[in-house]
């Protein structure tokens, strides 16, 4: 076997060199691992930045506006239809309607109208409507009681604004006219006249129609008149 100058055989020297090389390689790997561990330790020692989380505001749905409905003040009322003239109206239950169609000796003409009497029988609404071509009159009244005409606002009847007029005597309202005299509708096709009056009142001086509870219903009736 061939020997080196130091007296070692070549195989022995090769083995020693291989062991030294392996040791150096292992030491290098160990050193590299230690450096990586050190870096990881330093990384985890650093405080992590705190990310501020901003919560989004909760949006509440905008409430929808509540629909308001106007109560029908004439709900449950009866309906009257006049096919000759072509109109309808509503009136309260308990009131009575009478149609009048007759020849009037006072004016010498035919006259047609209706009266709507209150439940107690003391007061009535007189109403006449006709087309301008009608061959009759809607009133045969020739006079009124003592008193003065006093305008008292306006009311819309048959889509026509008219002046409500009171007959005042002794500071009290004796009759209410819608309007004071026969009036044409705004379209010029009809004429009408209405009066809220009394039947049998024993004391005319004390009568005051503004204290009669039926006045509000009378005006509701007039507002329901509709042509067809």
JSON list of C-alpha atoms in Angstrom, two decimals:
[
{"chain": "A", "resi": 1, "resn": "UNK", "atom": "CA", "xyz": [0.00, 0.00, 0.00]},
{"chain": "A", "resi": 2, "resn": "UNK", "atom": "CA", "xyz": [1.30, 3.39, -0.95]},
{"chain": "A", "resi": 3, "resn": "UNK", "atom": "CA", "xyz": [2.08, 5.69, 1.96]},
{"chain": "A", "resi": 4, "resn": "UNK", "atom": "CA", "xyz": [2.49, 9.44, 2.21]},
{"chain": "A", "resi": 5, "resn": "UNK", "atom": "CA", "xyz": [5.61, 11.12, 3.50]},
{"chain": "A", "resi": 6, "resn": "UNK", "atom": "CA", "xyz": [3.95, 11.33, 6.93]},
{"chain": "A", "resi": 7, "resn": "UNK", "atom": "CA", "xyz": [3.50, 7.62, 7.05]},
{"chain": "A", "resi": 8, "resn": "UNK", "atom": "CA", "xyz": [-0.29, 7.60, 6.38]},
{"chain": "A", "resi": 9, "resn": "UNK", "atom": "CA", "xyz": [-1.82, 5.58, 3.65]},
{"chain": "A", "resi": 10, "resn": "UNK", "atom": "CA", "xyz": [-3.73, 7.40, 0.91]},
{"chain": "A", "resi": 11, "resn": "UNK", "atom": "CA", "xyz": [-7.12, 5.86, 1.76]},
{"chain": "A", "resi": 12, "resn": "UNK", "atom": "CA", "xyz": [-6.76, 7.09, 5.29]},
{"chain": "A", "resi": 13, "resn": "UNK", "atom": "CA", "xyz": [-5.94, 10.58, 4.13]},
{"chain": "A", "resi": 14, "resn": "UNK", "atom": "CA", "xyz": [-8.95, 10.62, 1.78]},
{"chain": "A", "resi": 15, "resn": "UNK", "atom": "CA", "xyz": [-11.27, 9.56, 4.60]},
{"chain": "A", "resi": 16, "resn": "UNK", "atom": "CA", "xyz": [-9.90, 12.24, 6.91]},
{"chain": "A", "resi": 17, "resn": "UNK", "atom": "CA", "xyz": [-10.29, 14.93, 4.24]},
{"chain": "A", "resi": 18, "resn": "UNK", "atom": "CA", "xyz": [-13.86, 13.78, 3.55]},
{"chain": "A", "resi": 19, "resn": "UNK", "atom": "CA", "xyz": [-14.71, 13.94, 7.25]},
{"chain": "A", "resi": 20, "resn": "UNK", "atom": "CA", "xyz": [-13.21, 17.42, 7.54]},
{"chain": "A", "resi": 21, "resn": "UNK", "atom": "CA", "xyz": [-15.17, 18.58, 4.48]},
{"chain": "A", "resi": 22, "resn": "UNK", "atom": "CA", "xyz": [-18.38, 17.10, 5.84]},
{"chain": "A", "resi": 23, "resn": "UNK", "atom": "CA", "xyz": [-17.77, 18.77, 9.18]},
{"chain": "A", "resi": 24, "resn": "UNK", "atom": "CA", "xyz": [-17.20, 22.12, 7.53]},
{"chain": "A", "resi": 25, "resn": "UNK", "atom": "CA", "xyz": [-20.32, 21.70, 5.43]},
{"chain": "A", "resi": 26, "resn": "UNK", "atom": "CA", "xyz": [-22.34, 20.75, 8.50]},
{"chain": "A", "resi": 27, "resn": "UNK", "atom": "CA", "xyz": [-20.95, 23.72, 10.40]},
{"chain": "A", "resi": 28, "resn": "UNK", "atom": "CA", "xyz": [-21.93, 25.99, 7.51]},
{"chain": "A", "resi": 29, "resn": "UNK", "atom": "CA", "xyz": [-25.46, 24.64, 7.46]},
{"chain": "A", "resi": 30, "resn": "UNK", "atom": "CA", "xyz": [-25.73, 25.00, 11.24]},
{"chain": "A", "resi": 31, "resn": "UNK", "atom": "CA", "xyz": [-24.47, 28.60, 11.06]},
{"chain": "A", "resi": 32, "resn": "UNK", "atom": "CA", "xyz": [-26.96, 29.46, 8.31]},
{"chain": "A", "resi": 33, "resn": "UNK", "atom": "CA", "xyz": [-29.83, 27.94, 10.31]},
{"chain": "A", "resi": 34, "resn": "UNK", "atom": "CA", "xyz": [-28.82, 29.92, 13.38]},
{"chain": "A", "resi": 35, "resn": "UNK", "atom": "CA", "xyz": [-28.84, 33.17, 11.36]},
{"chain": "A", "resi": 36, "resn": "UNK", "atom": "CA", "xyz": [-32.31, 32.41, 10.02]},
{"chain": "A", "resi": 37, "resn": "UNK", "atom": "CA", "xyz": [-33.60, 31.64, 13.50]},
{"chain": "A", "resi": 38, "resn": "UNK", "atom": "CA", "xyz": [-32.09, 34.89, 14.75]},
{"chain": "A", "resi": 39, "resn": "UNK", "atom": "CA", "xyz": [-33.79, 36.86, 11.99]},
{"chain": "A", "resi": 40, "resn": "UNK", "atom": "CA", "xyz": [-37.13, 35.22, 12.72]},
{"chain": "A", "resi": 41, "resn": "UNK", "atom": "CA", "xyz": [-36.76, 36.03, 16.41]},
{"chain": "A", "resi": 42, "resn": "UNK", "atom": "CA", "xyz": [-36.05, 39.67, 15.66]},
{"chain": "A", "resi": 43, "resn": "UNK", "atom": "CA", "xyz": [-39.03, 39.79, 13.31]},
{"chain": "A", "resi": 44, "resn": "UNK", "atom": "CA", "xyz": [-41.46, 38.45, 15.89]},
{"chain": "A", "resi": 45, "resn": "UNK", "atom": "CA", "xyz": [-40.10, 40.78, 18.56]},
{"chain": "A", "resi": 46, "resn": "UNK", "atom": "CA", "xyz": [-41.18, 43.80, 16.51]},
{"chain": "A", "resi": 47, "resn": "UNK", "atom": "CA", "xyz": [-44.65, 45.07, 17.46]},
{"chain": "A", "resi": 48, "resn": "UNK", "atom": "CA", "xyz": [-47.16, 44.51, 14.69]},
{"chain": "A", "resi": 49, "resn": "UNK", "atom": "CA", "xyz": [-48.72, 47.71, 13.42]},
{"chain": "A", "resi": 50, "resn": "UNK", "atom": "CA", "xyz": [-52.33, 48.05, 14.60]},
{"chain": "A", "resi": 51, "resn": "UNK", "atom": "CA", "xyz": [-54.67, 48.64, 11.75]},
{"chain": "A", "resi": 52, "resn": "UNK", "atom": "CA", "xyz": [-57.45, 50.96, 12.71]},
{"chain": "A", "resi": 53, "resn": "UNK", "atom": "CA", "xyz": [-60.77, 49.56, 11.59]},
{"chain": "A", "resi": 54, "resn": "UNK", "atom": "CA", "xyz": [-63.37, 52.15, 10.92]},
{"chain": "A", "resi": 55, "resn": "UNK", "atom": "CA", "xyz": [-66.85, 50.76, 11.11]},
{"chain": "A", "resi": 56, "resn": "UNK", "atom": "CA", "xyz": [-69.25, 51.95, 8.45]},
{"chain": "A", "resi": 57, "resn": "UNK", "atom": "CA", "xyz": [-72.29, 53.77, 9.83]},
{"chain": "A", "resi": 58, "resn": "UNK", "atom": "CA", "xyz": [-75.49, 51.78, 9.75]},
{"chain": "A", "resi": 59, "resn": "UNK", "atom": "CA", "xyz": [-77.91, 53.45, 7.40]},
{"chain": "A", "resi": 60, "resn": "UNK", "atom": "CA", "xyz": [-81.51, 53.37, 8.50]},
{"chain": "A", "resi": 61, "resn": "UNK", "atom": "CA", "xyz": [-84.06, 53.29, 5.70]},
{"chain": "A", "resi": 62, "resn": "UNK", "atom": "CA", "xyz": [-85.88, 56.57, 5.18]},
{"chain": "A", "resi": 63, "resn": "UNK", "atom": "CA", "xyz": [-89.47, 56.03, 6.28]},
{"chain": "A", "resi": 64, "resn": "UNK", "atom": "CA", "xyz": [-91.95, 56.41, 3.48]},
{"chain": "A", "resi": 65, "resn": "UNK", "atom": "CA", "xyz": [-94.45, 59.22, 4.01]},
{"chain": "A", "resi": 66, "resn": "UNK", "atom": "CA", "xyz": [-97.72, 57.93, 5.34]},
{"chain": "A", "resi": 67, "resn": "UNK", "atom": "CA", "xyz": [-100.52, 58.57, 2.91]},
{"chain": "A", "resi": 68, "resn": "UNK", "atom": "CA", "xyz": [-103.29, 60.57, 4.47]},
{"chain": "A", "resi": 69, "resn": "UNK", "atom": "CA", "xyz": [-106.82, 60.11, 3.35]},
{"chain": "A", "resi": 70, "resn": "UNK", "atom": "CA", "xyz": [-109.58, 62.62, 3.80]},
{"chain": "A", "resi": 71, "resn": "UNK", "atom": "CA", "xyz": [-112.56, 61.00, 5.48]},
{"chain": "A", "resi": 72, "resn": "UNK", "atom": "CA", "xyz": [-115.72, 60.92, 3.38]},
{"chain": "A", "resi": 73, "resn": "UNK", "atom": "CA", "xyz": [-118.15, 63.15, 5.25]},
{"chain": "A", "resi": 74, "resn": "UNK", "atom": "CA", "xyz": [-121.05, 61.80, 3.20]},
{"chain": "A", "resi": 75, "resn": "UNK", "atom": "CA", "xyz": [-120.31, 58.10, 3.76]},
{"chain": "A", "resi": 76, "resn": "UNK", "atom": "CA", "xyz": [-123.55, 56.22, 4.31]},
{"chain": "A", "resi": 77, "resn": "UNK", "atom": "CA", "xyz": [-125.69, 58.98, 2.78]},
{"chain": "A", "resi": 78, "resn": "UNK", "atom": "CA", "xyz": [-128.45, 58.24, 0.29]},
{"chain": "A", "resi": 79, "resn": "UNK", "atom": "CA", "xyz": [-128.30, 59.22, -3.39]},
{"chain": "A", "resi": 80, "resn": "UNK", "atom": "CA", "xyz": [-131.00, 61.10, -5.27]},
{"chain": "A", "resi": 81, "resn": "UNK", "atom": "CA", "xyz": [-131.02, 61.04, -9.08]},
{"chain": "A", "resi": 82, "resn": "UNK", "atom": "CA", "xyz": [-132.97, 63.41, -11.31]},
{"chain": "A", "resi": 83, "resn": "UNK", "atom": "CA", "xyz": [-133.03, 61.87, -14.78]},
{"chain": "A", "resi": 84, "resn": "UNK", "atom": "CA", "xyz": [-135.06, 64.69, -16.35]},
{"chain": "A", "resi": 85, "resn": "UNK", "atom": "CA", "xyz": [-132.43, 67.35, -15.71]},
{"chain": "A", "resi": 86, "resn": "UNK", "atom": "CA", "xyz": [-129.51, 64.96, -15.37]},
{"chain": "A", "resi": 87, "resn": "UNK", "atom": "CA", "xyz": [-128.02, 65.40, -11.91]},
{"chain": "A", "resi": 88, "resn": "UNK", "atom": "CA", "xyz": [-127.44, 63.50, -8.69]},
{"chain": "A", "resi": 89, "resn": "UNK", "atom": "CA", "xyz": [-126.84, 64.53, -5.10]},
{"chain": "A", "resi": 90, "resn": "UNK", "atom": "CA", "xyz": [-126.34, 62.90, -1.73]},
{"chain": "A", "resi": 91, "resn": "UNK", "atom": "CA", "xyz": [-128.37, 63.56, 1.40]},
{"chain": "A", "resi": 92, "resn": "UNK", "atom": "CA", "xyz": [-128.33, 62.18, 4.97]},
{"chain": "A", "resi": 93, "resn": "UNK", "atom": "CA", "xyz": [-130.41, 59.22, 6.00]},
{"chain": "A", "resi": 94, "resn": "UNK", "atom": "CA", "xyz": [-133.49, 60.45, 7.86]},
{"chain": "A", "resi": 95, "resn": "UNK", "atom": "CA", "xyz": [-134.00, 63.43, 5.57]},
{"chain": "A", "resi": 96, "resn": "UNK", "atom": "CA", "xyz": [-136.85, 63.24, 3.05]},
{"chain": "A", "resi": 97, "resn": "UNK", "atom": "CA", "xyz": [-136.99, 64.40, -0.57]},
{"chain": "A", "resi": 98, "resn": "UNK", "atom": "CA", "xyz": [-140.08, 65.62, -2.38]},
{"chain": "A", "resi": 99, "resn": "UNK", "atom": "CA", "xyz": [-140.22, 66.41, -6.10]},
{"chain": "A", "resi": 100, "resn": "UNK", "atom": "CA", "xyz": [-142.56, 69.18, -7.23]},
{"chain": "A", "resi": 101, "resn": "UNK", "atom": "CA", "xyz": [-143.66, 69.52, -10.86]},
{"chain": "A", "resi": 102, "resn": "UNK", "atom": "CA", "xyz": [-146.76, 71.65, -11.24]},
{"chain": "A", "resi": 103, "resn": "UNK", "atom": "CA", "xyz": [-148.33, 74.63, -12.93]},
{"chain": "A", "resi": 104, "resn": "UNK", "atom": "CA", "xyz": [-147.94, 77.74, -10.77]},
{"chain": "A", "resi": 105, "resn": "UNK", "atom": "CA", "xyz": [-150.87, 80.15, -10.73]},
{"chain": "A", "resi": 106, "resn": "UNK", "atom": "CA", "xyz": [-148.56, 82.77, -9.20]},
{"chain": "A", "resi": 107, "resn": "UNK", "atom": "CA", "xyz": [-146.29, 83.06, -12.23]},
{"chain": "A", "resi": 108, "resn": "UNK", "atom": "CA", "xyz": [-148.44, 81.38, -14.87]},
{"chain": "A", "resi": 109, "resn": "UNK", "atom": "CA", "xyz": [-145.79, 78.81, -15.79]},
{"chain": "A", "resi": 110, "resn": "UNK", "atom": "CA", "xyz": [-144.78, 75.26, -15.01]},
{"chain": "A", "resi": 111, "resn": "UNK", "atom": "CA", "xyz": [-142.37, 75.00, -12.10]},
{"chain": "A", "resi": 112, "resn": "UNK", "atom": "CA", "xyz": [-140.12, 72.12, -11.05]},
{"chain": "A", "resi": 113, "resn": "UNK", "atom": "CA", "xyz": [-137.91, 71.79, -7.98]},
{"chain": "A", "resi": 114, "resn": "UNK", "atom": "CA", "xyz": [-137.19, 69.52, -5.03]},
{"chain": "A", "resi": 115, "resn": "UNK", "atom": "CA", "xyz": [-137.35, 70.05, -1.28]},
{"chain": "A", "resi": 116, "resn": "UNK", "atom": "CA", "xyz": [-135.18, 68.11, 1.17]},
{"chain": "A", "resi": 117, "resn": "UNK", "atom": "CA", "xyz": [-136.66, 68.24, 4.66]},
{"chain": "A", "resi": 118, "resn": "UNK", "atom": "CA", "xyz": [-134.75, 67.76, 7.92]},
{"chain": "A", "resi": 119, "resn": "UNK", "atom": "CA", "xyz": [-135.63, 64.79, 10.17]},
{"chain": "A", "resi": 120, "resn": "UNK", "atom": "CA", "xyz": [-137.50, 67.00, 12.65]},
{"chain": "A", "resi": 121, "resn": "UNK", "atom": "CA", "xyz": [-139.67, 68.42, 9.85]},
{"chain": "A", "resi": 122, "resn": "UNK", "atom": "CA", "xyz": [-138.94, 72.04, 10.83]},
{"chain": "A", "resi": 123, "resn": "UNK", "atom": "CA", "xyz": [-136.52, 73.09, 8.08]},
{"chain": "A", "resi": 124, "resn": "UNK", "atom": "CA", "xyz": [-135.99, 72.33, 4.41]},
{"chain": "A", "resi": 125, "resn": "UNK", "atom": "CA", "xyz": [-133.56, 72.86, 1.56]},
{"chain": "A", "resi": 126, "resn": "UNK", "atom": "CA", "xyz": [-135.24, 74.17, -1.56]},
{"chain": "A", "resi": 127, "resn": "UNK", "atom": "CA", "xyz": [-133.33, 73.34, -4.77]},
{"chain": "A", "resi": 128, "resn": "UNK", "atom": "CA", "xyz": [-134.08, 74.02, -8.42]},
{"chain": "A", "resi": 129, "resn": "UNK", "atom": "CA", "xyz": [-131.83, 73.11, -11.37]},
{"chain": "A", "resi": 130, "resn": "UNK", "atom": "CA", "xyz": [-132.56, 73.17, -15.10]},
{"chain": "A", "resi": 131, "resn": "UNK", "atom": "CA", "xyz": [-130.88, 73.37, -18.45]},
{"chain": "A", "resi": 132, "resn": "UNK", "atom": "CA", "xyz": [-131.26, 76.74, -20.17]},
{"chain": "A", "resi": 133, "resn": "UNK", "atom": "CA", "xyz": [-133.48, 75.14, -22.80]},
{"chain": "A", "resi": 134, "resn": "UNK", "atom": "CA", "xyz": [-135.94, 73.86, -20.19]},
{"chain": "A", "resi": 135, "resn": "UNK", "atom": "CA", "xyz": [-139.52, 75.13, -20.67]},
{"chain": "A", "resi": 136, "resn": "UNK", "atom": "CA", "xyz": [-140.24, 75.51, -16.96]},
{"chain": "A", "resi": 137, "resn": "UNK", "atom": "CA", "xyz": [-139.15, 77.64, -14.02]},
{"chain": "A", "resi": 138, "resn": "UNK", "atom": "CA", "xyz": [-137.24, 76.49, -10.95]},
{"chain": "A", "resi": 139, "resn": "UNK", "atom": "CA", "xyz": [-138.97, 78.85, -8.51]},
{"chain": "A", "resi": 140, "resn": "UNK", "atom": "CA", "xyz": [-142.36, 80.49, -8.20]},
{"chain": "A", "resi": 141, "resn": "UNK", "atom": "CA", "xyz": [-141.47, 82.51, -5.14]},
{"chain": "A", "resi": 142, "resn": "UNK", "atom": "CA", "xyz": [-142.64, 86.12, -5.45]},
{"chain": "A", "resi": 143, "resn": "UNK", "atom": "CA", "xyz": [-141.47, 87.67, -2.18]},
{"chain": "A", "resi": 144, "resn": "UNK", "atom": "CA", "xyz": [-139.34, 87.32, 0.94]},
{"chain": "A", "resi": 145, "resn": "UNK", "atom": "CA", "xyz": [-139.67, 88.28, 4.58]},
{"chain": "A", "resi": 146, "resn": "UNK", "atom": "CA", "xyz": [-138.44, 91.49, 6.13]},
{"chain": "A", "resi": 147, "resn": "UNK", "atom": "CA", "xyz": [-134.71, 91.92, 6.52]},
{"chain": "A", "resi": 148, "resn": "UNK", "atom": "CA", "xyz": [-131.45, 92.85, 4.84]},
{"chain": "A", "resi": 149, "resn": "UNK", "atom": "CA", "xyz": [-129.19, 90.93, 2.46]},
{"chain": "A", "resi": 150, "resn": "UNK", "atom": "CA", "xyz": [-125.81, 90.14, 4.02]},
{"chain": "A", "resi": 151, "resn": "UNK", "atom": "CA", "xyz": [-123.09, 88.32, 2.07]},
{"chain": "A", "resi": 152, "resn": "UNK", "atom": "CA", "xyz": [-121.54, 85.47, 4.03]},
{"chain": "A", "resi": 153, "resn": "UNK", "atom": "CA", "xyz": [-118.63, 84.03, 2.06]},
{"chain": "A", "resi": 154, "resn": "UNK", "atom": "CA", "xyz": [-118.75, 81.75, -0.95]},
{"chain": "A", "resi": 155, "resn": "UNK", "atom": "CA", "xyz": [-119.46, 78.12, -1.76]},
{"chain": "A", "resi": 156, "resn": "UNK", "atom": "CA", "xyz": [-118.86, 76.05, -4.89]},
{"chain": "A", "resi": 157, "resn": "UNK", "atom": "CA", "xyz": [-121.94, 74.42, -6.40]},
{"chain": "A", "resi": 158, "resn": "UNK", "atom": "CA", "xyz": [-121.88, 72.69, -9.80]},
{"chain": "A", "resi": 159, "resn": "UNK", "atom": "CA", "xyz": [-118.27, 73.83, -10.24]},
{"chain": "A", "resi": 160, "resn": "UNK", "atom": "CA", "xyz": [-119.48, 77.42, -9.92]},
{"chain": "A", "resi": 161, "resn": "UNK", "atom": "CA", "xyz": [-118.40, 79.73, -7.12]},
{"chain": "A", "resi": 162, "resn": "UNK", "atom": "CA", "xyz": [-121.42, 81.55, -5.73]},
{"chain": "A", "resi": 163, "resn": "UNK", "atom": "CA", "xyz": [-121.95, 84.01, -2.91]},
{"chain": "A", "resi": 164, "resn": "UNK", "atom": "CA", "xyz": [-123.80, 82.69, 0.10]},
{"chain": "A", "resi": 165, "resn": "UNK", "atom": "CA", "xyz": [-126.28, 85.38, 1.22]},
{"chain": "A", "resi": 166, "resn": "UNK", "atom": "CA", "xyz": [-128.19, 85.61, 4.48]},
{"chain": "A", "resi": 167, "resn": "UNK", "atom": "CA", "xyz": [-131.50, 87.34, 5.04]},
{"chain": "A", "resi": 168, "resn": "UNK", "atom": "CA", "xyz": [-130.94, 89.13, 8.35]},
{"chain": "A", "resi": 169, "resn": "UNK", "atom": "CA", "xyz": [-133.65, 90.67, 10.47]},
{"chain": "A", "resi": 170, "resn": "UNK", "atom": "CA", "xyz": [-133.23, 91.96, 14.01]},
{"chain": "A", "resi": 171, "resn": "UNK", "atom": "CA", "xyz": [-129.61, 90.77, 14.00]},
{"chain": "A", "resi": 172, "resn": "UNK", "atom": "CA", "xyz": [-130.66, 87.17, 13.29]},
{"chain": "A", "resi": 173, "resn": "UNK", "atom": "CA", "xyz": [-130.43, 85.09, 10.11]},
{"chain": "A", "resi": 174, "resn": "UNK", "atom": "CA", "xyz": [-133.91, 84.11, 8.92]},
{"chain": "A", "resi": 175, "resn": "UNK", "atom": "CA", "xyz": [-133.04, 82.36, 5.63]},
{"chain": "A", "resi": 176, "resn": "UNK", "atom": "CA", "xyz": [-129.88, 81.37, 3.75]},
{"chain": "A", "resi": 177, "resn": "UNK", "atom": "CA", "xyz": [-129.72, 81.74, -0.04]},
{"chain": "A", "resi": 178, "resn": "UNK", "atom": "CA", "xyz": [-127.33, 79.97, -2.42]},
{"chain": "A", "resi": 179, "resn": "UNK", "atom": "CA", "xyz": [-127.14, 82.48, -4.16]},
{"chain": "A", "resi": 180, "resn": "UNK", "atom": "CA", "xyz": [-129.45, 85.46, -3.62]},
{"chain": "A", "resi": 181, "resn": "UNK", "atom": "CA", "xyz": [-131.16, 84.92, -6.99]},
{"chain": "A", "resi": 182, "resn": "UNK", "atom": "CA", "xyz": [-131.16, 82.37, -9.81]},
{"chain": "A", "resi": 183, "resn": "UNK", "atom": "CA", "xyz": [-127.67, 81.98, -11.27]},
{"chain": "A", "resi": 184, "resn": "UNK", "atom": "CA", "xyz": [-126.17, 80.31, -14.32]},
{"chain": "A", "resi": 185, "resn": "UNK", "atom": "CA", "xyz": [-123.42, 77.73, -13.96]},
{"chain": "A", "resi": 186, "resn": "UNK", "atom": "CA", "xyz": [-119.93, 78.74, -15.03]},
{"chain": "A", "resi": 187, "resn": "UNK", "atom": "CA", "xyz": [-120.26, 76.80, -18.30]},
{"chain": "A", "resi": 188, "resn": "UNK", "atom": "CA", "xyz": [-123.46, 78.70, -19.17]},
{"chain": "A", "resi": 189, "resn": "UNK", "atom": "CA", "xyz": [-125.52, 75.53, -19.69]},
{"chain": "A", "resi": 190, "resn": "UNK", "atom": "CA", "xyz": [-127.61, 75.43, -16.50]},
{"chain": "A", "resi": 191, "resn": "UNK", "atom": "CA", "xyz": [-129.17, 77.67, -13.91]},
{"chain": "A", "resi": 192, "resn": "UNK", "atom": "CA", "xyz": [-129.84, 76.89, -10.28]},
{"chain": "A", "resi": 193, "resn": "UNK", "atom": "CA", "xyz": [-131.08, 78.32, -7.03]},
{"chain": "A", "resi": 194, "resn": "UNK", "atom": "CA", "xyz": [-131.17, 76.99, -3.48]},
{"chain": "A", "resi": 195, "resn": "UNK", "atom": "CA", "xyz": [-132.53, 78.23, -0.17]},
{"chain": "A", "resi": 196, "resn": "UNK", "atom": "CA", "xyz": [-132.39, 76.85, 3.35]},
{"chain": "A", "resi": 197, "resn": "UNK", "atom": "CA", "xyz": [-135.57, 77.94, 5.06]},
{"chain": "A", "resi": 198, "resn": "UNK", "atom": "CA", "xyz": [-138.09, 77.04, 7.76]},
{"chain": "A", "resi": 199, "resn": "UNK", "atom": "CA", "xyz": [-141.57, 75.53, 7.78]},
{"chain": "A", "resi": 200, "resn": "UNK", "atom": "CA", "xyz": [-143.61, 76.22, 10.89]},
{"chain": "A", "resi": 201, "resn": "UNK", "atom": "CA", "xyz": [-141.80, 78.52, 13.31]},
{"chain": "A", "resi": 202, "resn": "UNK", "atom": "CA", "xyz": [-144.06, 79.96, 16.03]},
{"chain": "A", "resi": 203, "resn": "UNK", "atom": "CA", "xyz": [-141.70, 82.81, 16.95]},
{"chain": "A", "resi": 204, "resn": "UNK", "atom": "CA", "xyz": [-140.19, 84.44, 13.86]},
{"chain": "A", "resi": 205, "resn": "UNK", "atom": "CA", "xyz": [-138.38, 87.11, 15.89]},
{"chain": "A", "resi": 206, "resn": "UNK", "atom": "CA", "xyz": [-136.33, 84.54, 17.82]},
{"chain": "A", "resi": 207, "resn": "UNK", "atom": "CA", "xyz": [-135.52, 82.43, 14.75]},
{"chain": "A", "resi": 208, "resn": "UNK", "atom": "CA", "xyz": [-131.80, 82.34, 13.90]},
{"chain": "A", "resi": 209, "resn": "UNK", "atom": "CA", "xyz": [-130.82, 79.85, 11.18]},
{"chain": "A", "resi": 210, "resn": "UNK", "atom": "CA", "xyz": [-127.14, 80.03, 12.11]},
{"chain": "A", "resi": 211, "resn": "UNK", "atom": "CA", "xyz": [-127.96, 78.14, 15.32]},
{"chain": "A", "resi": 212, "resn": "UNK", "atom": "CA", "xyz": [-129.65, 75.32, 13.43]},
{"chain": "A", "resi": 213, "resn": "UNK", "atom": "CA", "xyz": [-127.40, 72.26, 13.49]},
{"chain": "A", "resi": 214, "resn": "UNK", "atom": "CA", "xyz": [-128.48, 71.18, 10.00]},
{"chain": "A", "resi": 215, "resn": "UNK", "atom": "CA", "xyz": [-126.78, 74.10, 8.21]},
{"chain": "A", "resi": 216, "resn": "UNK", "atom": "CA", "xyz": [-123.48, 72.22, 7.81]},
{"chain": "A", "resi": 217, "resn": "UNK", "atom": "CA", "xyz": [-125.28, 69.23, 6.30]},
{"chain": "A", "resi": 218, "resn": "UNK", "atom": "CA", "xyz": [-127.13, 71.51, 3.88]},
{"chain": "A", "resi": 219, "resn": "UNK", "atom": "CA", "xyz": [-123.88, 72.82, 2.47]},
{"chain": "A", "resi": 220, "resn": "UNK", "atom": "CA", "xyz": [-122.46, 69.31, 2.21]},
{"chain": "A", "resi": 221, "resn": "UNK", "atom": "CA", "xyz": [-125.54, 68.32, 0.20]},
{"chain": "A", "resi": 222, "resn": "UNK", "atom": "CA", "xyz": [-125.07, 71.24, -2.17]},
{"chain": "A", "resi": 223, "resn": "UNK", "atom": "CA", "xyz": [-121.42, 70.34, -2.73]},
{"chain": "A", "resi": 224, "resn": "UNK", "atom": "CA", "xyz": [-122.36, 66.79, -3.77]},
{"chain": "A", "resi": 225, "resn": "UNK", "atom": "CA", "xyz": [-124.53, 67.91, -6.70]},
{"chain": "A", "resi": 226, "resn": "UNK", "atom": "CA", "xyz": [-123.12, 66.46, -9.90]},
{"chain": "A", "resi": 227, "resn": "UNK", "atom": "CA", "xyz": [-124.37, 66.69, -13.49]},
{"chain": "A", "resi": 228, "resn": "UNK", "atom": "CA", "xyz": [-124.38, 63.73, -15.87]}
]
